PDB file of C-alpha atoms and ligand atoms in Angstrom:
ATOM      1  CA  MET A 650     -13.763  -9.901   4.633  1.00 92.00           C
ATOM      2  CA  ASN A 651     -10.135  -8.923   5.269  1.00 94.00           C
ATOM      3  CA  ILE A 652      -8.000  -8.584   2.140  1.00 96.00           C
ATOM      4  CA  VAL A 653      -4.271  -7.883   1.834  1.00 96.00           C
ATOM      5  CA  ILE A 654      -2.952  -6.379  -1.395  1.00 96.00           C
ATOM      6  CA  LEU A 655       0.739  -7.048  -2.093  1.00 96.00           C
ATOM      7  CA  GLY A 656       3.005  -5.766  -4.859  1.00 95.00           C
ATOM      8  CA  PRO A 657       6.075  -3.587  -5.286  1.00 94.00           C
ATOM      9  CA  GLN A 658       5.859   0.158  -4.785  1.00 91.00           C
ATOM     10  CA  GLY A 659       4.480   1.569  -8.034  1.00 92.00           C
ATOM     11  CA  SER A 660       2.527  -1.585  -8.960  1.00 94.00           C
ATOM     12  CA  GLY A 661      -0.665   0.453  -8.492  1.00 92.00           C
ATOM     13  CA  LYS A 662      -1.832  -0.664  -5.035  1.00 92.00           C
ATOM     14  CA  GLY A 663      -2.948   2.876  -4.114  1.00 88.00           C
ATOM     15  CA  THR A 664      -4.580   3.540  -7.490  1.00 88.00           C
ATOM     16  CA  GLN A 665      -6.460   0.246  -7.371  1.00 93.00           C
ATOM     17  CA  ALA A 666      -7.490   0.681  -3.749  1.00 91.00           C
ATOM     18  CA  PHE A 667      -8.871   4.108  -4.677  1.00 86.00           C
ATOM     19  CA  ALA A 668     -10.948   2.590  -7.506  1.00 91.00           C
ATOM     20  CA  LEU A 669     -12.115  -0.360  -5.374  1.00 92.00           C
ATOM     21  CA  ARG A 670     -13.208   1.949  -2.584  1.00 88.00           C
ATOM     22  CA  SER A 671     -15.908   3.442  -4.785  1.00 85.00           C
ATOM     23  CA  ARG A 672     -16.701   0.248  -6.749  1.00 91.00           C
ATOM     24  CA  LEU A 673     -17.041  -2.104  -3.768  1.00 91.00           C
ATOM     25  CA  GLY A 674     -17.218   0.184  -0.740  1.00 87.00           C
ATOM     26  CA  LEU A 675     -14.100  -1.294   0.828  1.00 90.00           C
ATOM     27  CA  ALA A 676     -12.424   0.407   3.780  1.00 92.00           C
ATOM     28  CA  HIS A 677      -8.851   1.096   2.627  1.00 92.00           C
ATOM     29  CA  ILE A 678      -6.028   1.143   5.164  1.00 95.00           C
ATOM     30  CA  ALA A 679      -2.717   2.155   3.588  1.00 93.00           C
ATOM     31  CA  SER A 680       0.271   1.863   5.907  1.00 94.00           C
ATOM     32  CA  GLY A 681       2.042   4.619   3.938  1.00 91.00           C
ATOM     33  CA  ASP A 682      -0.861   7.021   4.640  1.00 91.00           C
ATOM     34  CA  VAL A 683      -0.990   6.043   8.316  1.00 94.00           C
ATOM     35  CA  LEU A 684       2.772   6.565   8.664  1.00 95.00           C
ATOM     36  CA  ARG A 685       2.735   9.817   6.657  1.00 92.00           C
ATOM     37  CA  ALA A 686       0.115  11.169   9.076  1.00 93.00           C
ATOM     38  CA  ALA A 687       2.327  10.151  12.019  1.00 95.00           C
ATOM     39  CA  ARG A 688       5.387  11.605  10.237  1.00 94.00           C
ATOM     40  CA  ALA A 689       3.684  15.002   9.950  1.00 92.00           C
ATOM     41  CA  SER A 690       3.245  15.387  13.721  1.00 92.00           C
ATOM     42  CA  ASP A 691       5.844  17.361  15.679  1.00 92.00           C
ATOM     43  CA  THR A 692       6.262  14.664  18.322  1.00 93.00           C
ATOM     44  CA  GLU A 693       8.865  12.076  19.238  1.00 93.00           C
ATOM     45  CA  LEU A 694       6.862   9.508  17.265  1.00 92.00           C
ATOM     46  CA  GLY A 695       6.677  11.836  14.242  1.00 93.00           C
ATOM     47  CA  ARG A 696      10.437  12.422  14.302  1.00 94.00           C
ATOM     48  CA  ALA A 697      11.160   8.691  14.651  1.00 94.00           C
ATOM     49  CA  VAL A 698       8.909   7.862  11.668  1.00 94.00           C
ATOM     50  CA  ARG A 699      10.442  10.673   9.562  1.00 94.00           C
ATOM     51  CA  LYS A 700      13.966   9.303  10.006  1.00 93.00           C
ATOM     52  CA  TYR A 701      13.103   5.916   8.480  1.00 94.00           C
ATOM     53  CA  TYR A 702      10.419   7.034   6.034  1.00 91.00           C
ATOM     54  CA  ASP A 703      12.510   9.722   4.313  1.00 90.00           C
ATOM     55  CA  ALA A 704      15.429   7.309   3.854  1.00 89.00           C
ATOM     56  CA  GLY A 705      13.138   4.711   2.283  1.00 87.00           C
ATOM     57  CA  GLU A 706      13.748   2.283   5.177  1.00 90.00           C
ATOM     58  CA  LEU A 707      11.021   0.263   6.874  1.00 91.00           C
ATOM     59  CA  VAL A 708       9.716   1.920  10.039  1.00 95.00           C
ATOM     60  CA  PRO A 709      10.410  -0.425  13.016  1.00 94.00           C
ATOM     61  CA  ASP A 710       7.686  -2.968  13.758  1.00 92.00           C
ATOM     62  CA  GLU A 711       6.972  -1.726  17.281  1.00 91.00           C
ATOM     63  CA  ILE A 712       5.836   1.612  15.821  1.00 94.00           C
ATOM     64  CA  THR A 713       4.200   0.345  12.614  1.00 94.00           C
ATOM     65  CA  VAL A 714       2.271  -2.605  14.038  1.00 92.00           C
ATOM     66  CA  GLN A 715       0.702  -0.522  16.782  1.00 91.00           C
ATOM     67  CA  LEU A 716      -0.363   2.316  14.444  1.00 93.00           C
ATOM     68  CA  ILE A 717      -1.854  -0.089  11.887  1.00 94.00           C
ATOM     69  CA  LEU A 718      -3.702  -2.167  14.477  1.00 92.00           C
ATOM     70  CA  GLU A 719      -5.217   1.088  15.789  1.00 93.00           C
ATOM     71  CA  ALA A 720      -6.309   1.973  12.230  1.00 94.00           C
ATOM     72  CA  ILE A 721      -7.844  -1.503  11.788  1.00 93.00           C
ATOM     73  CA  GLU A 722      -9.649  -1.137  15.112  1.00 91.00           C
ATOM     74  CA  ALA A 723     -11.068   2.206  13.935  1.00 93.00           C
ATOM     75  CA  HIS A 724     -12.645   0.342  10.972  1.00 90.00           C
ATOM     76  CA  ALA A 725     -14.002  -2.518  13.096  1.00 85.00           C
ATOM     77  CA  ASP A 726     -17.548  -1.935  11.815  1.00 86.00           C
ATOM     78  CA  SER A 727     -16.569  -2.205   8.097  1.00 88.00           C
ATOM     79  CA  ASP A 728     -17.602  -5.424   6.335  1.00 85.00           C
ATOM     80  CA  ASN A 729     -14.619  -5.380   3.989  1.00 90.00           C
ATOM     81  CA  VAL A 730     -11.157  -4.061   4.730  1.00 94.00           C
ATOM     82  CA  LEU A 731      -8.315  -3.759   2.217  1.00 95.00           C
ATOM     83  CA  LEU A 732      -4.840  -3.599   3.743  1.00 96.00           C
ATOM     84  CA  ASP A 733      -2.278  -1.933   1.494  1.00 94.00           C
ATOM     85  CA  GLY A 734       1.417  -1.775   2.422  1.00 93.00           C
ATOM     86  CA  PHE A 735       0.928  -3.820   5.587  1.00 96.00           C
ATOM     87  CA  PRO A 736       2.078  -6.431   6.390  1.00 97.00           C
ATOM     88  CA  ARG A 737       5.496  -5.977   4.759  1.00 94.00           C
ATOM     89  CA  THR A 738       7.340  -8.662   6.749  1.00 93.00           C
ATOM     90  CA  VAL A 739       6.512 -12.090   8.146  1.00 95.00           C
ATOM     91  CA  ALA A 740       6.806 -10.670  11.685  1.00 95.00           C
ATOM     92  CA  GLN A 741       4.138  -8.087  10.820  1.00 96.00           C
ATOM     93  CA  ALA A 742       1.946 -10.784   9.206  1.00 96.00           C
ATOM     94  CA  GLU A 743       2.167 -12.847  12.397  1.00 96.00           C
ATOM     95  CA  ALA A 744       1.275  -9.827  14.569  1.00 95.00           C
ATOM     96  CA  LEU A 745      -1.686  -9.137  12.279  1.00 95.00           C
ATOM     97  CA  ASP A 746      -2.907 -12.752  12.399  1.00 96.00           C
ATOM     98  CA  THR A 747      -2.712 -12.743  16.192  1.00 95.00           C
ATOM     99  CA  ALA A 748      -4.709  -9.500  16.430  1.00 92.00           C
ATOM    100  CA  LEU A 749      -7.355 -10.731  13.959  1.00 92.00           C
ATOM    101  CA  ARG A 750      -7.616 -14.133  15.647  1.00 94.00           C
ATOM    102  CA  ALA A 751      -8.423 -12.380  18.937  1.00 92.00           C
ATOM    103  CA  ARG A 752     -11.460 -10.893  17.140  1.00 88.00           C
ATOM    104  CA  GLY A 753     -12.457 -14.203  15.520  1.00 91.00           C
ATOM    105  CA  GLU A 754     -11.262 -12.978  12.109  1.00 92.00           C
ATOM    106  CA  ARG A 755      -8.575 -13.797   9.585  1.00 94.00           C
ATOM    107  CA  ILE A 756      -7.152 -12.719   6.224  1.00 96.00           C
ATOM    108  CA  GLU A 757      -9.448 -14.365   3.661  1.00 95.00           C
ATOM    109  CA  LEU A 758      -7.716 -13.216   0.483  1.00 96.00           C
ATOM    110  CA  VAL A 759      -4.269 -12.017  -0.607  1.00 97.00           C
ATOM    111  CA  ILE A 760      -4.001 -10.217  -3.946  1.00 96.00           C
ATOM    112  CA  ASN A 761      -0.492 -10.152  -5.406  1.00 96.00           C
ATOM    113  CA  LEU A 762      -0.005  -7.402  -8.007  1.00 96.00           C
ATOM    114  CA  VAL A 763       2.758  -8.482 -10.383  1.00 96.00           C
ATOM    115  CA  ALA A 764       4.798  -5.933 -12.381  1.00 95.00           C
ATOM    116  CA  PRO A 765       8.403  -5.827 -13.665  1.00 95.00           C
ATOM    117  CA  LEU A 766      10.731  -3.705 -11.517  1.00 93.00           C
ATOM    118  CA  ASP A 767      11.892  -1.489 -14.414  1.00 92.00           C
ATOM    119  CA  VAL A 768       8.242  -0.574 -15.057  1.00 93.00           C
ATOM    120  CA  VAL A 769       7.520   0.308 -11.421  1.00 93.00           C
ATOM    121  CA  ARG A 770      10.777   2.284 -11.098  1.00 93.00           C
ATOM    122  CA  GLU A 771       9.684   4.516 -13.980  1.00 91.00           C
ATOM    123  CA  ARG A 772       6.167   4.878 -12.577  1.00 91.00           C
ATOM    124  CA  LEU A 773       7.486   5.964  -9.166  1.00 93.00           C
ATOM    125  CA  ALA A 774       9.773   8.614 -10.646  1.00 92.00           C
ATOM    126  CA  SER A 775       6.828  10.250 -12.457  1.00 93.00           C
ATOM    127  CA  ARG A 776       4.229   9.832  -9.693  1.00 93.00           C
ATOM    128  CA  TRP A 777       2.400  12.858  -8.279  1.00 94.00           C
ATOM    129  CA  THR A 778      -0.257  12.625  -5.559  1.00 92.00           C
ATOM    130  CA  CYS A 779      -3.125  14.915  -4.518  1.00 94.00           C
ATOM    131  CA  ARG A 780      -2.483  16.462  -1.114  1.00 92.00           C
ATOM    132  CA  THR A 781      -6.220  16.622  -0.412  1.00 91.00           C
ATOM    133  CA  CYS A 782      -7.724  13.306  -1.551  1.00 89.00           C
ATOM    134  CA  GLY A 783      -4.705  11.073  -2.237  1.00 85.00           C
ATOM    135  CA  ALA A 784      -5.529  10.455  -5.929  1.00 88.00           C
ATOM    136  CA  VAL A 785      -2.420   9.317  -7.801  1.00 89.00           C
ATOM    137  CA  TYR A 786      -1.285  10.631 -11.218  1.00 92.00           C
ATOM    138  CA  ASN A 787       1.521   9.652 -13.550  1.00 91.00           C
ATOM    139  CA  LEU A 788       2.988  12.527 -15.553  1.00 91.00           C
ATOM    140  CA  LEU A 789       3.789  10.178 -18.463  1.00 86.00           C
ATOM    141  CA  THR A 790       0.743   7.918 -18.680  1.00 84.00           C
ATOM    142  CA  MET A 791      -2.035   9.486 -16.565  1.00 88.00           C
ATOM    143  CA  PRO A 792      -1.351  13.247 -16.307  1.00 95.00           C
ATOM    144  CA  PRO A 793      -3.845  15.587 -14.612  1.00 97.00           C
ATOM    145  CA  LYS A 794      -5.956  17.776 -16.938  1.00 97.00           C
ATOM    146  CA  ILE A 795      -4.466  20.954 -15.409  1.00 97.00           C
ATOM    147  CA  PRO A 796      -0.761  20.656 -14.489  1.00 95.00           C
ATOM    148  CA  GLY A 797      -0.215  20.519 -10.723  1.00 96.00           C
ATOM    149  CA  LYS A 798      -3.948  20.233  -9.873  1.00 97.00           C
ATOM    150  CA  CYS A 799      -6.086  17.208  -9.011  1.00 97.00           C
ATOM    151  CA  ASP A 800      -8.845  16.441 -11.554  1.00 97.00           C
ATOM    152  CA  LEU A 801     -11.204  15.389  -8.757  1.00 95.00           C
ATOM    153  CA  ASP A 802     -11.001  18.265  -6.283  1.00 96.00           C
ATOM    154  CA  GLY A 803      -8.447  20.782  -7.611  1.00 97.00           C
ATOM    155  CA  GLY A 804      -6.078  19.893  -4.727  1.00 97.00           C
ATOM    156  CA  GLU A 805      -2.343  20.570  -5.039  1.00 97.00           C
ATOM    157  CA  LEU A 806      -0.313  17.694  -6.489  1.00 97.00           C
ATOM    158  CA  TYR A 807       3.010  16.874  -4.832  1.00 95.00           C
ATOM    159  CA  GLN A 808       5.863  14.438  -5.299  1.00 93.00           C
ATOM    160  CA  ARG A 809       6.485  12.205  -2.286  1.00 88.00           C
ATOM    161  CA  GLU A 810       9.658  12.719  -0.242  1.00 85.00           C
ATOM    162  CA  ASP A 811      10.640   9.076  -0.796  1.00 87.00           C
ATOM    163  CA  ASP A 812      10.043   9.050  -4.576  1.00 89.00           C
ATOM    164  CA  ASN A 813      13.643  10.079  -5.303  1.00 89.00           C
ATOM    165  CA  PRO A 814      16.012   7.642  -7.104  1.00 89.00           C
ATOM    166  CA  GLU A 815      18.017   6.589  -3.998  1.00 90.00           C
ATOM    167  CA  ALA A 816      14.968   5.956  -1.798  1.00 90.00           C
ATOM    168  CA  ILE A 817      13.138   4.210  -4.680  1.00 92.00           C
ATOM    169  CA  GLN A 818      16.083   1.821  -5.129  1.00 91.00           C
ATOM    170  CA  ARG A 819      16.260   1.123  -1.381  1.00 91.00           C
ATOM    171  CA  ARG A 820      12.492   0.538  -1.092  1.00 91.00           C
ATOM    172  CA  LEU A 821      12.465  -1.870  -4.053  1.00 93.00           C
ATOM    173  CA  SER A 822      15.434  -3.872  -2.734  1.00 92.00           C
ATOM    174  CA  ILE A 823      13.745  -4.196   0.666  1.00 91.00           C
ATOM    175  CA  TRP A 824      10.529  -5.201  -1.078  1.00 93.00           C
ATOM    176  CA  GLU A 825      12.284  -7.930  -3.115  1.00 92.00           C
ATOM    177  CA  ARG A 826      13.848  -9.357   0.020  1.00 90.00           C
ATOM    178  CA  GLU A 827      10.693  -9.359   2.165  1.00 92.00           C
ATOM    179  CA  ASN A 828       8.029 -10.166  -0.399  1.00 93.00           C
ATOM    180  CA  SER A 829       8.987 -13.720  -1.293  1.00 92.00           C
ATOM    181  CA  GLU A 830       8.952 -14.699   2.401  1.00 95.00           C
ATOM    182  CA  LEU A 831       5.605 -13.003   2.846  1.00 96.00           C
ATOM    183  CA  LEU A 832       4.111 -14.812  -0.153  1.00 96.00           C
ATOM    184  CA  ALA A 833       5.389 -18.135   1.176  1.00 96.00           C
ATOM    185  CA  TYR A 834       3.819 -17.354   4.561  1.00 97.00           C
ATOM    186  CA  TYR A 835       0.417 -16.631   3.039  1.00 97.00           C
ATOM    187  CA  ALA A 836       0.554 -19.481   0.489  1.00 95.00           C
ATOM    188  CA  ASP A 837       0.315 -21.905   3.423  1.00 92.00           C
ATOM    189  CA  ARG A 838      -2.550 -20.101   5.105  1.00 95.00           C
ATOM    190  CA  THR A 839      -4.954 -18.427   2.718  1.00 96.00           C
ATOM    191  CA  ARG A 840      -5.976 -17.889  -0.907  1.00 95.00           C
ATOM    192  CA  VAL A 841      -3.342 -15.951  -2.878  1.00 97.00           C
ATOM    193  CA  VAL A 842      -4.262 -14.637  -6.339  1.00 97.00           C
ATOM    194  CA  ASP A 843      -1.718 -13.146  -8.774  1.00 97.00           C
ATOM    195  CA  VAL A 844      -2.953 -10.239 -10.917  1.00 97.00           C
ATOM    196  CA  ASP A 845      -0.908  -8.806 -13.814  1.00 97.00           C
ATOM    197  CA  ALA A 846      -0.455  -5.103 -12.946  1.00 96.00           C
ATOM    198  CA  ASN A 847       1.476  -4.226 -16.088  1.00 95.00           C
ATOM    199  CA  ARG A 848      -1.716  -3.186 -17.886  1.00 94.00           C
ATOM    200  CA  PRO A 849      -3.935  -0.080 -17.997  1.00 91.00           C
ATOM    201  CA  PRO A 850      -5.430   0.636 -14.546  1.00 91.00           C
ATOM    202  CA  ASP A 851      -9.053  -0.013 -15.604  1.00 94.00           C
ATOM    203  CA  ALA A 852      -8.232  -3.532 -16.843  1.00 96.00           C
ATOM    204  CA  VAL A 853      -6.529  -4.314 -13.524  1.00 97.00           C
ATOM    205  CA  THR A 854      -9.527  -2.953 -11.590  1.00 96.00           C
ATOM    206  CA  GLU A 855     -11.927  -5.202 -13.519  1.00 97.00           C
ATOM    207  CA  ASP A 856      -9.855  -8.273 -12.630  1.00 97.00           C
ATOM    208  CA  LEU A 857      -9.701  -7.255  -8.986  1.00 97.00           C
ATOM    209  CA  VAL A 858     -13.462  -6.716  -8.790  1.00 96.00           C
ATOM    210  CA  SER A 859     -14.001 -10.225 -10.237  1.00 96.00           C
ATOM    211  CA  VAL A 860     -11.520 -11.832  -7.844  1.00 95.00           C
ATOM    212  CA  ILE A 861     -12.967 -10.092  -4.765  1.00 95.00           C
ATOM    213  CA  THR A 862     -16.643 -10.597  -5.599  1.00 93.00           C
ATOM    214  CA  ALA A 863     -16.034 -14.295  -6.408  1.00 91.00           C
ATOM    215  CA  GLN A 864     -14.495 -14.828  -2.970  1.00 80.00           C
ATOM    216  CA  PRO A 865     -16.915 -16.303  -0.436  1.00 75.00           C
ATOM    217  CA  GLY A 866     -16.668 -14.409   2.671  1.00 65.00           C
TER     218      GLY A 866
HETATM  219  P1  AMP B1246       4.493   3.122   0.777  1.00 84.54           P
HETATM  220  O1  AMP B1246       3.561   4.314   0.701  1.00 84.54           O
HETATM  221  O2  AMP B1246       3.759   1.847   0.980  1.00 84.54           O
HETATM  222  O3  AMP B1246       5.499   3.086  -0.335  1.00 84.54           O
HETATM  223  O4  AMP B1246       5.347   3.314   2.125  1.00 84.54           O
HETATM  224  C1  AMP B1246       6.200   4.425   2.265  1.00 84.54           C
HETATM  225  C2  AMP B1246       7.123   4.238   3.436  1.00 84.54           C
HETATM  226  O5  AMP B1246       6.366   4.059   4.641  1.00 84.54           O
HETATM  227  C3  AMP B1246       8.053   2.991   3.386  1.00 84.54           C
HETATM  228  O6  AMP B1246       9.225   3.242   2.626  1.00 84.54           O
HETATM  229  C4  AMP B1246       8.364   2.819   4.874  1.00 84.54           C
HETATM  230  O7  AMP B1246       9.268   3.805   5.344  1.00 84.54           O
HETATM  231  C5  AMP B1246       7.021   3.121   5.498  1.00 84.54           C
HETATM  232  N1  AMP B1246       6.166   1.915   5.589  1.00 84.54           N
HETATM  233  C6  AMP B1246       5.001   1.688   4.909  1.00 84.54           C
HETATM  234  N2  AMP B1246       4.475   0.513   5.247  1.00 84.54           N
HETATM  235  C7  AMP B1246       5.322  -0.040   6.156  1.00 84.54           C
HETATM  236  C8  AMP B1246       5.326  -1.253   6.882  1.00 84.54           C
HETATM  237  N3  AMP B1246       4.352  -2.171   6.731  1.00 84.54           N
HETATM  238  N4  AMP B1246       6.356  -1.482   7.743  1.00 84.54           N
HETATM  239  C9  AMP B1246       7.331  -0.584   7.909  1.00 84.54           C
HETATM  240  N5  AMP B1246       7.413   0.588   7.252  1.00 84.54           N
HETATM  241  C10 AMP B1246       6.410   0.868   6.381  1.00 84.54           C
END
């Protein structure tokens, strides 16, 4: 089954995907992770990605779509795939549908994480991530046991380059603009389920497990 998880930055897509990976054995493809890996390379592609990523702008579709389709292809043998951060625009959703259709597949379920923007803005400003395993912490509500170190593997925690106030504002405005069109696109084509993300992470995970396991597919 192919699942897309939507929601503003800071609504907990990464945290939930992390939990679902171990609960349901889903393959998790996060466009931010794919683009951060590309950004780290000292190549023309890496420099192009860095320019947009660090400013909080969307990376152009011709770069993003190709990198994500390659990541999806690399998980072709997984039964369940969770796409997080992609698609972000209707053009990307169309490119994804075309690529899936060519393999006789489609998006069976869209999960829409709903959270007020003032809540996600605060979460993003206090978000720290493990450099080794990608686990996400919140210094206010979910701090690590030892400051600066991941509870799971002791990895170094870092604050993302684009989690600064200007880039956060830009990313959320872009999200507001693109997301309603994306939801309208999927509402016509597949099952879309809203989940209230303004609750403790475990409660959100339980809802997501119920929604996904109830989905035929
Ligand atoms: P995220 O980790 O999802 O907040 O994404 C971080 C940054 O990666 C965004 O601000 C964009 O620069 C880039 N990015 C992630 N997903 C996409 C996408 N689907 N299309 C274009 N750019 C993206």
